[in-house]
mmCIF file of C-alpha atoms in Angstrom:
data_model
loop_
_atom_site.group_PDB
_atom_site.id
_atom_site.type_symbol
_atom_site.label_atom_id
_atom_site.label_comp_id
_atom_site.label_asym_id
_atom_site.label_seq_id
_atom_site.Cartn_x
_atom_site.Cartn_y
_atom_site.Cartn_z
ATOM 1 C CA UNK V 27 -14.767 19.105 -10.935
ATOM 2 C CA UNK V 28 -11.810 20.076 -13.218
ATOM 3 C CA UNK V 29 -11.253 19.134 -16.701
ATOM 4 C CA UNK V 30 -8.998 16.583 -15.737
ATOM 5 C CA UNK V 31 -10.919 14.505 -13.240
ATOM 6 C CA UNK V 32 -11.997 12.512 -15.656
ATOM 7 C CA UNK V 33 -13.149 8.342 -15.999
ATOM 8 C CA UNK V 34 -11.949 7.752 -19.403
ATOM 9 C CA UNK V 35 -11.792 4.618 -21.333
ATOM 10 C CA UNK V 36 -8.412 4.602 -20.425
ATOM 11 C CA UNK V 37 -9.335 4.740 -16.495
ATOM 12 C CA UNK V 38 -11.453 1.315 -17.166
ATOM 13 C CA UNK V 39 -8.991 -1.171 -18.518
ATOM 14 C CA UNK V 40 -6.756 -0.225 -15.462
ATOM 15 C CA UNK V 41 -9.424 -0.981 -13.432
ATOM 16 C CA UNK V 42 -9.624 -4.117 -14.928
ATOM 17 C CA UNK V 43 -5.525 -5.121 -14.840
ATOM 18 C CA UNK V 44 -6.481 -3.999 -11.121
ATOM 19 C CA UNK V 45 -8.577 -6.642 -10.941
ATOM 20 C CA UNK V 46 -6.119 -8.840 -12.689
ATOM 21 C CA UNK V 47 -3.520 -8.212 -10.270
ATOM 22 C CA UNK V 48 -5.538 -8.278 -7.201
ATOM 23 C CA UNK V 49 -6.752 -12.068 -8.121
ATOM 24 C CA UNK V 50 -3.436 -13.093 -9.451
ATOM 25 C CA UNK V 51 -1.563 -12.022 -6.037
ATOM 26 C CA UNK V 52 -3.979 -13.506 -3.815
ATOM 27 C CA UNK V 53 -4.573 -16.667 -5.624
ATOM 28 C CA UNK V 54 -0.863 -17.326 -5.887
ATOM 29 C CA UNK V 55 -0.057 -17.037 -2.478
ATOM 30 C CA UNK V 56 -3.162 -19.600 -1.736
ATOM 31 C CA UNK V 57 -1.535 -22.034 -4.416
ATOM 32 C CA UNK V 58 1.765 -21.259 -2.929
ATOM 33 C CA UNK V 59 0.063 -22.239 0.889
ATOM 34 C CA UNK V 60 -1.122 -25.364 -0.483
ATOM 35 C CA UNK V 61 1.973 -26.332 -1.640
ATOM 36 C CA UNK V 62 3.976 -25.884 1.360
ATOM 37 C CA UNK V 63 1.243 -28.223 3.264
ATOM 38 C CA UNK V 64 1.708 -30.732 0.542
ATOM 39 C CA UNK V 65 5.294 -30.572 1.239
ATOM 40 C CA UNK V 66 5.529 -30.825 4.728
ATOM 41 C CA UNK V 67 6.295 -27.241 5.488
ATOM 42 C CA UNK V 68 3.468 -26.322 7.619
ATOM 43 C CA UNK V 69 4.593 -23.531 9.199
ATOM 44 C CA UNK V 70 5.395 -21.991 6.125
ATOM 45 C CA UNK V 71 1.945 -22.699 4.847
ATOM 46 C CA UNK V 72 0.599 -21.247 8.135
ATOM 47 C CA UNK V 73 2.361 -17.871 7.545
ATOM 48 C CA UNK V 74 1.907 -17.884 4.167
ATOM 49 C CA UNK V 75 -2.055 -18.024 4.891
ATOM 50 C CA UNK V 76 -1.949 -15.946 7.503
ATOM 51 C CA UNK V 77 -0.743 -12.996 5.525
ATOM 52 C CA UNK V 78 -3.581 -13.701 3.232
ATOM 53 C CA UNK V 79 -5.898 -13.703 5.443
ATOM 54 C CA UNK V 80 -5.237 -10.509 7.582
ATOM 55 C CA UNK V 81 -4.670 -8.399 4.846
ATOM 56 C CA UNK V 82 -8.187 -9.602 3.797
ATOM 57 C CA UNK V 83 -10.353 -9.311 6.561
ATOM 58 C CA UNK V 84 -8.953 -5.798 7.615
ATOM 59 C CA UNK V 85 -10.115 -4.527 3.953
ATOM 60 C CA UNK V 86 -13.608 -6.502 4.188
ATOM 61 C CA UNK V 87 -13.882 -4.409 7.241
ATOM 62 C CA UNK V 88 -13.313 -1.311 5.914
ATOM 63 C CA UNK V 89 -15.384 -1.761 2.513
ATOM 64 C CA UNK V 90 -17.733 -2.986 4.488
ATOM 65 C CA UNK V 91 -17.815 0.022 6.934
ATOM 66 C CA UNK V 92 -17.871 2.328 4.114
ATOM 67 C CA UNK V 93 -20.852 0.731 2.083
ATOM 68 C CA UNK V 94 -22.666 1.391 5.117
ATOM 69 C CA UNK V 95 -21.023 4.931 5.841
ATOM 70 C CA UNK V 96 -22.217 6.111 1.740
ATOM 71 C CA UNK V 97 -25.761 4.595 2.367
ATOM 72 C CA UNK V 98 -26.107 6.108 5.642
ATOM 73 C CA UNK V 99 -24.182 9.795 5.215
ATOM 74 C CA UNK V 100 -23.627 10.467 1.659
ATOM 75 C CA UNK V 101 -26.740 9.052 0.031
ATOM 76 C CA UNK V 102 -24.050 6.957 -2.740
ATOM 77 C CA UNK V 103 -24.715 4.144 -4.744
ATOM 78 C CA UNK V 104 -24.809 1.032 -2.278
ATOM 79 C CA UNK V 105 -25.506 -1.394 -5.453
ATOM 80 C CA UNK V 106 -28.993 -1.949 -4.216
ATOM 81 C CA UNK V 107 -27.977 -4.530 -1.575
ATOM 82 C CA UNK V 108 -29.536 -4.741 1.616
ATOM 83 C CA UNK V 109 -27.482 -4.718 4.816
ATOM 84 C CA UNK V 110 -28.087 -8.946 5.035
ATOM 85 C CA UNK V 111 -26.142 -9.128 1.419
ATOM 86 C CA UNK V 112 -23.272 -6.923 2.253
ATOM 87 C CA UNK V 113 -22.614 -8.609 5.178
ATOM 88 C CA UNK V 114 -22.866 -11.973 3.368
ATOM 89 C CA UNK V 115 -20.558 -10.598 0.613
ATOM 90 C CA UNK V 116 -17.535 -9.656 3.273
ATOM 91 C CA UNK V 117 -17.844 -12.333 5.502
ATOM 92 C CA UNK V 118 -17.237 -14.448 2.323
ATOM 93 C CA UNK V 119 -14.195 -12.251 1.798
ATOM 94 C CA UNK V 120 -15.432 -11.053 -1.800
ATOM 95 C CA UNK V 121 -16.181 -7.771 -0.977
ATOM 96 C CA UNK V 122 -13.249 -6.059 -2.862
ATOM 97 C CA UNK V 123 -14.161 -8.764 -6.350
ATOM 98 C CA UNK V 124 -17.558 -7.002 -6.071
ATOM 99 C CA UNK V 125 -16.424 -3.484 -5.737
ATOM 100 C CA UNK V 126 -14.237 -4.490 -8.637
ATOM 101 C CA UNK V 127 -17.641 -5.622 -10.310
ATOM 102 C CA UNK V 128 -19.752 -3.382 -9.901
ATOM 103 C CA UNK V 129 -17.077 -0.327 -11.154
ATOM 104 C CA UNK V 130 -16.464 -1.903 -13.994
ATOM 105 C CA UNK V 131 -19.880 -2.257 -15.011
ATOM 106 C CA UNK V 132 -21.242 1.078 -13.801
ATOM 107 C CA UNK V 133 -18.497 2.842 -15.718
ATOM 108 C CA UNK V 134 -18.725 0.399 -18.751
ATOM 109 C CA UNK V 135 -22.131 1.468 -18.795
ATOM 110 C CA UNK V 136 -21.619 5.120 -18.134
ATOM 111 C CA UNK V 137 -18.926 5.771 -20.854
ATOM 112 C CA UNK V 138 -21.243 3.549 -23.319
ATOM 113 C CA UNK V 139 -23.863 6.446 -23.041
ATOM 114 C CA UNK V 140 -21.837 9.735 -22.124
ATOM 115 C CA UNK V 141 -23.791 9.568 -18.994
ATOM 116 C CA UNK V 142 -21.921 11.928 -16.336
ATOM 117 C CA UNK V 143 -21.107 10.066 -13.446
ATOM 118 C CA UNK V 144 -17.585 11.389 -13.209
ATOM 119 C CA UNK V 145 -17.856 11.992 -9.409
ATOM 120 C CA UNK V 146 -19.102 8.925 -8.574
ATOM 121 C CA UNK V 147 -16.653 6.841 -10.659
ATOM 122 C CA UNK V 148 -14.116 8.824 -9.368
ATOM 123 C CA UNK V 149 -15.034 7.812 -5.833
ATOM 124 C CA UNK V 150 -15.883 4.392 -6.353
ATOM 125 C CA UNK V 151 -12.663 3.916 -7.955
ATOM 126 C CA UNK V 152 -10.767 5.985 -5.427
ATOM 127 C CA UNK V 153 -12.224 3.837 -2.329
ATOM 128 C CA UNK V 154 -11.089 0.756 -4.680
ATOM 129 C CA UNK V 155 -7.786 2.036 -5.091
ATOM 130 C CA UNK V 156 -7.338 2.940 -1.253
ATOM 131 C CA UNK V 157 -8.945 -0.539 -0.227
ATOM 132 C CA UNK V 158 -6.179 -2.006 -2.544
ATOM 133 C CA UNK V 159 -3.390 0.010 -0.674
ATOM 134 C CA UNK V 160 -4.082 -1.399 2.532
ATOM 135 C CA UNK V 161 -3.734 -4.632 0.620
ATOM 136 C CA UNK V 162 -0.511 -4.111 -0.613
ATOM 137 C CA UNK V 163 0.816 -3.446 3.059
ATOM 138 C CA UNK V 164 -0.687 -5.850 5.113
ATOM 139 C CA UNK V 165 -0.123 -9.083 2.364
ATOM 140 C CA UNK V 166 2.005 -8.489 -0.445
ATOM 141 C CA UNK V 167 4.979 -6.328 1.513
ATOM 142 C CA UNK V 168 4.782 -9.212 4.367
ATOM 143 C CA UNK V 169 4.376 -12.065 1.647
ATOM 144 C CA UNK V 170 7.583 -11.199 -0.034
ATOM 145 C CA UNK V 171 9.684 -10.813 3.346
ATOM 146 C CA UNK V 172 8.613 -14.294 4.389
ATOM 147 C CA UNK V 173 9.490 -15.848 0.352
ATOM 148 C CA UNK V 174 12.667 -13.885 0.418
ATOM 149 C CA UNK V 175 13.350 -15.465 4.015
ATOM 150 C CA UNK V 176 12.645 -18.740 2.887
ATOM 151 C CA UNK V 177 14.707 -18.504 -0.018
ATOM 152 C CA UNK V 178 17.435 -17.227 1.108
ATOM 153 C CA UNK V 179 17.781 -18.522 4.673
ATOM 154 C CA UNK V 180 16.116 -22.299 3.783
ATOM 155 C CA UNK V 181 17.281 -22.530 -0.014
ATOM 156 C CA UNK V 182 14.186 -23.523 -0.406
ATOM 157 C CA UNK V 183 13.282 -22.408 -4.046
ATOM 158 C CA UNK V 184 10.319 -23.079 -6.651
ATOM 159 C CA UNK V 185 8.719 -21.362 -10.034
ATOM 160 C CA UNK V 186 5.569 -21.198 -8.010
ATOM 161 C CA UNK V 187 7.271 -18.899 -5.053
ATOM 162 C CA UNK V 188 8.663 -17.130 -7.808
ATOM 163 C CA UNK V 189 5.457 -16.474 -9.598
ATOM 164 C CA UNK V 190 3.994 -15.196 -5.907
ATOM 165 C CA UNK V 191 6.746 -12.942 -5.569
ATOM 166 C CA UNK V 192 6.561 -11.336 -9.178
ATOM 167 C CA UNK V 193 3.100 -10.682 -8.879
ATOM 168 C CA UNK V 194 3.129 -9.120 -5.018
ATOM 169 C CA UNK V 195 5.961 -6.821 -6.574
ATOM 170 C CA UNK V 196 3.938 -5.370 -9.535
ATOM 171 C CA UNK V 197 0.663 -5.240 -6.845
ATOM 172 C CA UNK V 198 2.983 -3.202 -4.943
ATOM 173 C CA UNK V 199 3.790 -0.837 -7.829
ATOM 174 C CA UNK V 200 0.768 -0.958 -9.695
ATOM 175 C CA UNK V 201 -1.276 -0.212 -6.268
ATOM 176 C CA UNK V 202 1.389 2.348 -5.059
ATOM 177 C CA UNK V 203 0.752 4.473 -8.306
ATOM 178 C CA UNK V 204 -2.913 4.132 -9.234
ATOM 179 C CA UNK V 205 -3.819 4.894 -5.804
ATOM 180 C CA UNK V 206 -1.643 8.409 -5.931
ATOM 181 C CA UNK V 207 -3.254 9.199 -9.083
ATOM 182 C CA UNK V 208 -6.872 8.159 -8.208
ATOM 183 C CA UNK V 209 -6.464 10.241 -5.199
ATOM 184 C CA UNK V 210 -4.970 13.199 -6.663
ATOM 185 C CA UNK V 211 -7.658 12.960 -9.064
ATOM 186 C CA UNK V 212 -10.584 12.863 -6.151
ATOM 187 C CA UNK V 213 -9.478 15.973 -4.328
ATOM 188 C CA UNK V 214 -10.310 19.125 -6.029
ATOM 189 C CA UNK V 215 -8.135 21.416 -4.045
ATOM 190 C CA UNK V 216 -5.314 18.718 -5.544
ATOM 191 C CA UNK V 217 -3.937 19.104 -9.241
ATOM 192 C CA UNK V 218 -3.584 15.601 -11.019
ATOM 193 C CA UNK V 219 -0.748 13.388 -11.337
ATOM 194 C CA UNK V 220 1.020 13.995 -15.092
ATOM 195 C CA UNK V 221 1.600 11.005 -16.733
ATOM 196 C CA UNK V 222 4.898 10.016 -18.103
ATOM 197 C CA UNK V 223 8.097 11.020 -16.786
ATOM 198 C CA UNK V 224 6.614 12.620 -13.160
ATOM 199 C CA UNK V 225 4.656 9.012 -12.615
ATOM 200 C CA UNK V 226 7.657 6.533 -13.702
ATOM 201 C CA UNK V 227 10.115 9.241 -11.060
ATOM 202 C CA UNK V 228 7.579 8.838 -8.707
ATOM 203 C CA UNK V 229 6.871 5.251 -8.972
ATOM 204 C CA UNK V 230 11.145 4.935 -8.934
ATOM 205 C CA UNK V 231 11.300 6.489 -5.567
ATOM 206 C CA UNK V 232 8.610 4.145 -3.534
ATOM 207 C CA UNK V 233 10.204 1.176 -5.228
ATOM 208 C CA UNK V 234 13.708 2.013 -4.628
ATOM 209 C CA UNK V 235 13.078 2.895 -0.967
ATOM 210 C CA UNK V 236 10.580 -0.131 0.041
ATOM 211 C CA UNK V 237 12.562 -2.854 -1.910
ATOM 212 C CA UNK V 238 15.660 -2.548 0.595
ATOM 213 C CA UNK V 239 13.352 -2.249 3.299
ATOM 214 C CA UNK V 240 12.485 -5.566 2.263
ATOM 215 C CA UNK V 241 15.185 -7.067 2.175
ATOM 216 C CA UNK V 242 16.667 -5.555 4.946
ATOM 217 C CA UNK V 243 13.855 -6.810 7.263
ATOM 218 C CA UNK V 244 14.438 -10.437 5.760
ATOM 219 C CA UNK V 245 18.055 -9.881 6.622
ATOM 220 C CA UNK V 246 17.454 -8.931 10.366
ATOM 221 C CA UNK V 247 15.264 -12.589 10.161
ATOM 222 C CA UNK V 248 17.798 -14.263 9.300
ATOM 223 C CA UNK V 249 20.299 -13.367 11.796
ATOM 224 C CA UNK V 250 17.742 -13.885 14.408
ATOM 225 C CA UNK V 251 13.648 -14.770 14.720
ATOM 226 C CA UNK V 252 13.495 -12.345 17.573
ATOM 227 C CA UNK V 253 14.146 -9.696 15.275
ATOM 228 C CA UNK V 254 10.739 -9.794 14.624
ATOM 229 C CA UNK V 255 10.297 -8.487 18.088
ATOM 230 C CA UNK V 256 11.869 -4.946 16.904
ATOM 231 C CA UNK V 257 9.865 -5.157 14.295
ATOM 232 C CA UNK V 258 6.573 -5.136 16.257
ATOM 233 C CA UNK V 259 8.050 -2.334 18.472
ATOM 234 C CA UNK V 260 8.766 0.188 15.352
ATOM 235 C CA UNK V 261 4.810 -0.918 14.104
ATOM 236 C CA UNK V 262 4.192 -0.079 17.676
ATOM 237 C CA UNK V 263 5.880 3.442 17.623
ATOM 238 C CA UNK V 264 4.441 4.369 13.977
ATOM 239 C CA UNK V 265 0.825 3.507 15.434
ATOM 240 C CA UNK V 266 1.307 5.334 18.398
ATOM 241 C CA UNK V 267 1.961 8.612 16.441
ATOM 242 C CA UNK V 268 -1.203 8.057 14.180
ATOM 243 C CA UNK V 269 -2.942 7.943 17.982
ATOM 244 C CA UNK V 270 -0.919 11.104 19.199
ATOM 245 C CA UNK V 271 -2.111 12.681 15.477
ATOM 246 C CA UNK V 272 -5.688 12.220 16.616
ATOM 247 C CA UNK V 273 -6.167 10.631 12.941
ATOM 248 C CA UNK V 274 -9.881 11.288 11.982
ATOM 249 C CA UNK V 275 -10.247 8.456 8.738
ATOM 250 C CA UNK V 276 -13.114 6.483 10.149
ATOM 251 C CA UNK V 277 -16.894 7.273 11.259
ATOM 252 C CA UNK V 278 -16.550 4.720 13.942
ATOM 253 C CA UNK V 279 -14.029 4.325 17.410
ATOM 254 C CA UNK V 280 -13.370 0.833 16.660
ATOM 255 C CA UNK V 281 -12.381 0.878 12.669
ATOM 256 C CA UNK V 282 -10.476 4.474 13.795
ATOM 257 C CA UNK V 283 -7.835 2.165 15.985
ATOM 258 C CA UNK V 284 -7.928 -0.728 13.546
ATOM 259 C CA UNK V 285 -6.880 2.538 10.725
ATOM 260 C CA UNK V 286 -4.183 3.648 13.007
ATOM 261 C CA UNK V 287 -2.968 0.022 13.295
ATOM 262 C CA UNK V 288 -2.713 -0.053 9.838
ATOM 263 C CA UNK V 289 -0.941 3.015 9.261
ATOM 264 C CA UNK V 290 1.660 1.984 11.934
ATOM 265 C CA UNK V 291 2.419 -0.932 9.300
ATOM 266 C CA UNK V 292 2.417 1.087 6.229
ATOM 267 C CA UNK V 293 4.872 3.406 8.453
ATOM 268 C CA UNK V 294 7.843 0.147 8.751
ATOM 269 C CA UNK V 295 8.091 0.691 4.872
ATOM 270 C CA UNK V 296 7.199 3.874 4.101
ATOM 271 C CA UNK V 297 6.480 7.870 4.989
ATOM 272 C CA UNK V 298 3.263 9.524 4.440
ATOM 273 C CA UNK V 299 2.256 12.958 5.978
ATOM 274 C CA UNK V 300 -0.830 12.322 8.783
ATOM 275 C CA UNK V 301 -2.248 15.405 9.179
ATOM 276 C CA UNK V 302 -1.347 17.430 6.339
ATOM 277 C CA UNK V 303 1.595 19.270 7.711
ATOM 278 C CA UNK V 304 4.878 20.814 6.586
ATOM 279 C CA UNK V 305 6.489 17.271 6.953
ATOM 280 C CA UNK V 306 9.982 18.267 5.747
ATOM 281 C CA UNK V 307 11.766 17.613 9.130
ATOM 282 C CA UNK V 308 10.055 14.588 9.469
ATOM 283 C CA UNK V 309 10.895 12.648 5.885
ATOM 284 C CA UNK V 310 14.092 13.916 6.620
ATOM 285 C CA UNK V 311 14.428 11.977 10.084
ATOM 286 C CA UNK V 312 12.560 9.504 9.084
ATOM 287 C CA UNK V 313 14.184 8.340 5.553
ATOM 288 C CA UNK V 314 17.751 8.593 7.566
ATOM 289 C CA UNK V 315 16.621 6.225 10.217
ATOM 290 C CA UNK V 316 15.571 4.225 7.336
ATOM 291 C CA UNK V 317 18.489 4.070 5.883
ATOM 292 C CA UNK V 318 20.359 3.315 8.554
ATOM 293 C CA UNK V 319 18.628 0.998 9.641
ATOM 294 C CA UNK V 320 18.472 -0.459 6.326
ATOM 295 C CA UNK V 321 22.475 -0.780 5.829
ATOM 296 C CA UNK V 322 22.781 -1.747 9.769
ATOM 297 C CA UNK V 323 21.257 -5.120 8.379
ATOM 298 C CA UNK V 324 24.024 -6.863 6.118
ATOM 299 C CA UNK V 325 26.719 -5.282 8.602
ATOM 300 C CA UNK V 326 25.414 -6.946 11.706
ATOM 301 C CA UNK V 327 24.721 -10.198 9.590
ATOM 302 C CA UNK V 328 28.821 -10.063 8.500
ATOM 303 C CA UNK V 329 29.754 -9.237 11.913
ATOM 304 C CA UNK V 330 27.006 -11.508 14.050
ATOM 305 C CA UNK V 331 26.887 -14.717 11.101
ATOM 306 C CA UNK V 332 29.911 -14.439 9.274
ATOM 307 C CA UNK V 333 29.611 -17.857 7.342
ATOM 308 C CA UNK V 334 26.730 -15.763 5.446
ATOM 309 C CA UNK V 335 30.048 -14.228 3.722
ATOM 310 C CA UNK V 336 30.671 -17.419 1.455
ATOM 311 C CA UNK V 337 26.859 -17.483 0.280
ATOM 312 C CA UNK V 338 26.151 -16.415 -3.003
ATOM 313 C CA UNK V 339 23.910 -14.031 -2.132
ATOM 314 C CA UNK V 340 25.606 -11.914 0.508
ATOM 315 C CA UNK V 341 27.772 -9.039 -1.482
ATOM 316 C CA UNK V 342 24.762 -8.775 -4.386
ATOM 317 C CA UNK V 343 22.258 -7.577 -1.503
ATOM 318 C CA UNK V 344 24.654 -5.171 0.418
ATOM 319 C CA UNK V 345 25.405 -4.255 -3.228
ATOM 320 C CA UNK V 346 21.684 -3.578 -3.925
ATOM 321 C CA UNK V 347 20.341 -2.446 -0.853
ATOM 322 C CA UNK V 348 23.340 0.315 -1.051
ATOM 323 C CA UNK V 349 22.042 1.489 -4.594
ATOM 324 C CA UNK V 350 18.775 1.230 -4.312
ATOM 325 C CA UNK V 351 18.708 3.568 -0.788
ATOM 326 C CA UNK V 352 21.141 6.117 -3.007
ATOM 327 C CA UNK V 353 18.740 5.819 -6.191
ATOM 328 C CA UNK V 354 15.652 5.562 -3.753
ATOM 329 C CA UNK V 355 16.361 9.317 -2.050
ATOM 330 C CA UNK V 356 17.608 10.900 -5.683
ATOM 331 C CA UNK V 357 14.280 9.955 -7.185
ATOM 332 C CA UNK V 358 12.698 11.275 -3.888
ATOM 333 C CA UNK V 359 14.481 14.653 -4.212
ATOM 334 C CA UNK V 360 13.862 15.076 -7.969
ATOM 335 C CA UNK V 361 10.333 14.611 -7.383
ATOM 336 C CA UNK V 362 9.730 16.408 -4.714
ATOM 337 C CA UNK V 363 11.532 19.597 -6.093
ATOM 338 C CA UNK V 364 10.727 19.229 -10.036
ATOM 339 C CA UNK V 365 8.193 17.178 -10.494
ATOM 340 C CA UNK V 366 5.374 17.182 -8.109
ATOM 341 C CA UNK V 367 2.110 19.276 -9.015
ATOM 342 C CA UNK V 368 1.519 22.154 -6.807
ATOM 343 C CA UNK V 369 -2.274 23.288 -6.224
ATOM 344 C CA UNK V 370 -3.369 26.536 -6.650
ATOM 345 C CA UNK V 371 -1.667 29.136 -4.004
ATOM 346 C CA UNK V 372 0.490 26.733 -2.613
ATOM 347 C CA UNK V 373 3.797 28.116 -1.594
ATOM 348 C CA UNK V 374 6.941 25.560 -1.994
ATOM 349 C CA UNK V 375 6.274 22.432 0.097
ATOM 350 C CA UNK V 376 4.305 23.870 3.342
ATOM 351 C CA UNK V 377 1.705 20.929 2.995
ATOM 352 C CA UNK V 378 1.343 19.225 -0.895
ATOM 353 C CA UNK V 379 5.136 18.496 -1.413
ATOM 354 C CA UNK V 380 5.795 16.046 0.800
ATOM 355 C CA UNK V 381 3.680 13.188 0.944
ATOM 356 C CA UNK V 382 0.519 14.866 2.608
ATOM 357 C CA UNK V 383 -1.757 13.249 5.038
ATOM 358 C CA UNK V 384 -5.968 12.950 5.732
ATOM 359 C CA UNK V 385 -5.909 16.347 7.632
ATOM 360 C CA UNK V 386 -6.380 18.578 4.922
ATOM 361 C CA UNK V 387 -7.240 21.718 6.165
ATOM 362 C CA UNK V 388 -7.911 23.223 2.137
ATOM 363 C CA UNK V 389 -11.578 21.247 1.854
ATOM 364 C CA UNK V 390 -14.319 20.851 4.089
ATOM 365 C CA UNK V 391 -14.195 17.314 5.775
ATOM 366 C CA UNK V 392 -17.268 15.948 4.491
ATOM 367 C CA UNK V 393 -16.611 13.151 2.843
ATOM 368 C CA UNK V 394 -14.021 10.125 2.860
ATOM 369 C CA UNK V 395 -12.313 11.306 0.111
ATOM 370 C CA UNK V 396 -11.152 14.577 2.211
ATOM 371 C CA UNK V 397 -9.585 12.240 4.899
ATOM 372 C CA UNK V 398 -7.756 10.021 2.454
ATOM 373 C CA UNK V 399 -4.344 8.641 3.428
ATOM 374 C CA UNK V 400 -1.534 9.961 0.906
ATOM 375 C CA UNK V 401 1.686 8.565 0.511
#
């Protein structure tokens, strides 16, 4: 372990705005549920719900899996429950809150008394911040599309949808971020995320490239509900390349598919390298379909809807969606080429520069952390 792999006091209180966040977002978007039914919107409330709940049970699955996976493989701390209590604790959808629990008091404890425990804080809080990821994608990206849609499309507007959108948009960012650092900080073949100017350039480029796709999506909703069709066929074609990848995340068959499923979503708003390639070429093809797909939205809205014109919200999203796609790939491109560490004999961008993948081919696969998605 390097120098800088370290679980500092620093390390804990973001753990504990984690937490903050994670039970903000999701107990918004309940609140927000329950308000729709009170209202009379119940498919609104349905969707709202629904988001919650998917999001949820995929990552119960996967903590779950992975308790077992460290007790069974790796020998790792399991928190002394037996296989009865874990499966009580996900089924009751808590499993992340106890994660959250039991890192913050293992590493209270272990800073307390200068005990070294670095790797296993490390991991703990790296399987946190991955869990928390998956999150992000499955509820928060898919909870603001369907506010934004309501809002705009419905004029249908309230402080508490407003409170549920601020807080899935700092998830986003605060998850995007601490899970790139965490993970840098896990692999020792990987130097460490600076702080400061390389993070905020980073964090700059995932916002200004997912925000549009946000809004772009909501736009394509708007003009029609069958858009969501296309929308299932691009999932469809980003989880058919994690299957043509041969992904190798999971210890099981069945959590492997449900993994690729997942990528295939994280894929509709953003690129990440899958098996730890040169992946030059493919950001390349990939951000310019992005893009155009992105600015194809507003055009065919104009062109398909034009009484969306006289809204008051039509030029100030083409405006946005234009600069933030522009902004979006210059933060991308000043990253990748100024700002991003390089390992130790790592020539240009082969493999670490851009956005590398679970296939790393530097460590030995034995553990999780070797196999870790990286966006």
């Amino acid at each position: 372990m390097t120098s800088g792999e370290k679980f500092t006091w620093f390390r804990w209180l973001c753990t504990v705005l984690g937490l903050l966040f994670y039970l903000g977002d999701t107990g918004s978007d309940f609140m927000l549920s329950v308000q729709y039914f009170r209202s009379g919107h119940l498919i609104w409330a349905i969707l709202t719900l629904v988001f919650v709940l998917v999001g949820s049970i995929c990552i119960q699955a996967f903590s779950y899996a992975w308790f077992k996976d460290d007790k069974k493989n790796y020998e790792e701390d399991d928190m002394g429950l037996s296989t009865c209590h874990l499966i009580g604790i996900h089924v009751l959808q808590i499993g992340i809150f106890t994660r959250y629990l039991h890192l913050l008091k293992k590493s209270f404890k272990a800073l307390r008394s200068g005990q070294e425990e670095q790797s296993q804080l490390i991991g703990l809080a790296t399987d946190l911040s991955m869990l928390r990821m998956f999150e992000t994608f499955l509820e928060s990206i898919p909870q603001l599309i369907l506010q934004a849609y309501i809002i705009l499309e419905h004029n249908h507007r309230s402080n508490l949808q407003y409170i549920s959108m601020a807080l899935s948009f700092l998830t986003i960012a605060w998850a995007t971020v601490d899970y790139r650092r965490c993970l840098r900080q896990s692999l020792t073949h990987l130097n460490n995320m600076p702080s400061g100017i390389p993070t905020v350039v980073y964090l700059s480029y995932k916002i200004f490239t997912i925000t549009p796709r946000i809004l772009s999506l909501t736009l394509f909703i708007m003009l029609s509900t069958f858009s969501t069709v296309t929308m299932a066929c691009i999932w469809l074609l980003g989880t058919i390349w994690a299957f043509l990848e041969e992904t190798s995340f999971c210890t099981s068959r069945a959590l492997e598919h449900l993994y690729r499923a997942v990528v295939g979503v994280i894929l509709m708003f953003t690129f990440f390298n899958i098996k730890g390639e040169n992946t030059r070429v493919h950001m390349t093809m990939y951000y310019f379909l992005n893009v155009c797909h992105n600015l194809a939205a507003p055009v065919l809205l104009f062109l398909l809807k034009p009484e969306s014109e006289r809204t008051d919200y039509f030029l100030p999203i083409i405006f946005f969606i234009l600069v933030s796609n522009l902004m979006g790939l210059g933060f991308l491109g000043l990253y990748y080429s100024l700002l991003h560490p390089r390992g130790p004999g790592r020539e240009d961008m082969e493999v670490d520069g851009m956005d590398e993948m679970d296939g790393m081919e530097h460590e030995p696969k034995t553990t999780r952390l070797q196999r870790f998605l990286q966006i």
